[in-house]
């Protein structure tokens, strides 16, 4: 008898009781705005910033309304202005090119490799051909490129790196936390990321001027001294009147529900990886299926799973998606002609001039992606792997 899966791919865990209690406390006192503070109170948002700065080892942290907002603010605060070219991954999610557009800049896409990370030889070529001074590096789906090699290339070329860590909160490369290699790291606390406040974002940096500009951009009025994880007031002197207020603050309610989750993040990351590794184990040596091998220097956190079927035709990929769906397994195929749900192919972002990325197109044509919410048990993961294995093998054998 064929076995089917009945779990829900979009059902996250409920929030920890401490988060619920903290949210109730904020609602009871009513001071939801981050700058609305009682005498001597720091506020949940400022406390979250302090705690996230400590978690990443950054000097400064700013909490904002979304991950995409953090990316755009970091880019502007790093000095990018209207019309500048910004390099980014040819394979990422829509908020990344969207953040570049939001800052008035133009994305130039860099090819992806079969390890699903930025192709460093194409990066070098595109730095040379575009003259770009900024790279918005997306650690798409939690896959981290060789950061030592990437930073060496960018440092030599004078390219400032902003890291999109929407999928790498809690991860590291060679012992350095993701988001701490470039000039700024940006994180998302949208429901499907590693912390869940519905919407939300965090920006970390060691650069005092970047931090001050991002704080002003986020809409701090002249209340920047209430940022306990921000730079000294003197840093604001030269920038406070010339930086526009583009409101995108986080509020105390969301910060309150995030703080207990942050304390538990390492445990959650281990739980995600246990699930990821169970599926990886179950899929190893499946004919026709290629796993994404992970380098030793990478400490990943995988809240989703990717695999390649490099030899499958479009018809086979589509058949795989349909056959697994019938058995309750939701695979996202990044090679489909039309974007479904979230978009992740460079040619679906038609506000950007069309670009030629043959390698990325070829890889995405054989790439499947699956969410791994923590509501799935390890037994669930065994079943998911079994179903995928059976269906891939069957299609592969049928040719
Ligand atoms: C979710 C996400 C972001 C940020 O998204 P927001 O919804 O704006 O918080 C950025 N990059 C990637 C790759 C993402 O998946």
XYZ file of N, CA, C and O and ligand atoms in Angstrom, residues 65-71 91-97 99 138-142 164-167 186-193 198-201 342, ligand 1:
163
model
N 10.592 46.931 10.590
C 9.284 46.361 10.260
C 9.339 45.071 9.449
O 8.410 44.278 9.484
N 10.423 44.851 8.696
C 10.527 43.619 7.897
C 11.981 43.379 7.507
O 12.816 44.297 7.597
N 12.247 42.172 7.041
C 13.584 41.861 6.553
C 13.912 42.678 5.309
O 15.020 43.171 5.148
N 12.936 42.816 4.438
C 13.139 43.603 3.225
C 13.439 45.062 3.545
O 14.275 45.697 2.894
N 12.764 45.592 4.582
C 13.049 46.970 5.000
C 14.484 47.081 5.493
O 15.196 48.039 5.171
N 14.921 46.093 6.298
C 16.292 46.103 6.825
C 17.299 46.135 5.679
O 18.290 46.880 5.719
N 17.048 45.344 4.635
C 17.970 45.286 3.490
C 18.064 46.634 2.772
O 19.158 47.113 2.467
N 19.603 33.684 -7.957
C 18.618 32.819 -7.298
C 18.423 33.321 -5.870
O 19.277 33.155 -5.009
N 17.315 33.997 -5.636
C 16.981 34.455 -4.292
C 15.476 34.655 -4.262
O 14.778 34.209 -5.176
N 14.958 35.302 -3.218
C 13.521 35.551 -3.194
C 13.239 37.022 -3.487
O 14.107 37.886 -3.319
N 12.017 37.282 -3.880
C 11.601 38.598 -4.350
C 11.941 39.788 -3.434
O 12.201 40.879 -3.945
N 11.944 39.642 -2.090
C 12.266 40.818 -1.258
C 13.679 41.358 -1.480
O 13.956 42.508 -1.123
N 14.572 40.542 -2.071
C 15.962 40.992 -2.232
C 16.093 41.978 -3.402
O 16.500 43.130 -3.200
N 15.715 41.588 -4.640
C 15.724 42.600 -5.699
C 14.753 43.739 -5.359
O 14.995 44.893 -5.741
N 14.247 45.069 -2.419
C 14.933 46.014 -1.517
C 15.889 46.902 -2.320
O 16.026 48.099 -2.040
N 22.698 37.130 -0.837
C 21.593 36.387 -0.235
C 22.040 34.962 0.088
O 22.447 34.233 -0.801
N 21.955 34.613 1.365
C 22.264 33.228 1.760
C 20.993 32.411 1.538
O 20.386 31.887 2.466
N 20.622 32.353 0.284
C 19.334 31.796 -0.114
C 19.159 30.362 0.371
O 20.024 29.518 0.158
N 18.021 30.111 1.010
C 17.663 28.786 1.519
C 18.713 28.208 2.467
O 18.860 26.995 2.588
N 19.497 29.122 3.091
C 20.426 28.677 4.129
C 21.749 28.151 3.625
O 22.543 27.629 4.405
N 22.094 39.182 3.298
C 20.686 38.826 3.513
C 20.663 37.498 4.261
O 20.871 36.441 3.667
N 20.391 37.569 5.549
C 20.440 36.381 6.419
C 19.039 35.904 6.781
O 18.838 35.316 7.851
N 18.083 36.136 5.887
C 16.710 35.705 6.163
C 16.648 34.210 6.451
O 15.809 33.762 7.224
N 17.566 33.434 5.831
C 17.555 31.975 6.041
C 18.766 31.494 6.820
O 19.009 30.291 6.895
N 21.350 41.463 7.651
C 19.914 41.731 7.774
C 19.165 40.411 7.938
O 19.450 39.438 7.239
N 18.188 40.407 8.834
C 17.456 39.196 9.192
C 15.959 39.497 9.125
O 15.546 40.655 9.257
N 15.183 38.443 8.972
C 13.734 38.601 8.916
C 13.110 37.818 10.061
O 13.598 36.740 10.415
N 12.037 38.342 10.635
C 11.295 37.591 11.660
C 9.872 37.326 11.172
O 8.947 37.178 11.955
N 9.727 37.287 9.855
C 8.479 36.903 9.227
C 8.197 35.444 9.611
O 9.125 34.688 9.916
N 6.952 35.068 9.629
C 6.510 33.773 10.183
C 7.307 32.557 9.712
O 7.503 31.623 10.474
N 7.800 32.558 8.471
C 8.466 31.348 7.964
C 9.978 31.383 8.125
O 10.685 30.577 7.528
N 10.490 32.301 8.941
C 11.932 32.364 9.180
C 12.230 31.750 10.558
O 11.394 31.054 11.102
N 5.363 37.335 12.879
C 4.468 37.695 11.774
C 5.256 38.436 10.724
O 5.527 37.923 9.647
N 5.618 39.673 11.048
C 6.518 40.483 10.222
C 7.580 41.056 11.144
O 7.343 41.224 12.332
N 8.721 41.395 10.579
C 9.757 42.039 11.383
C 11.124 41.836 10.761
O 11.309 40.948 9.917
N 12.070 42.690 11.157
C 13.426 42.574 10.626
C 14.439 43.095 11.630
O 14.101 43.864 12.538
N 5.558 32.311 -3.726
C 6.698 33.237 -3.725
C 7.503 33.059 -5.012
O 7.586 31.960 -5.556
C 11.861 36.386 3.726
C 13.050 36.816 2.991
C 13.542 38.124 3.081
C 12.880 39.212 3.877
O 11.548 39.133 3.816
P 10.500 40.021 4.624
O 9.230 39.339 4.279
O 10.625 41.395 4.071
O 10.826 39.965 6.077
C 14.708 38.418 2.409
N 15.361 37.488 1.708
C 14.923 36.226 1.591
C 15.735 35.244 0.804
C 13.745 35.853 2.220
O 13.307 34.601 2.102
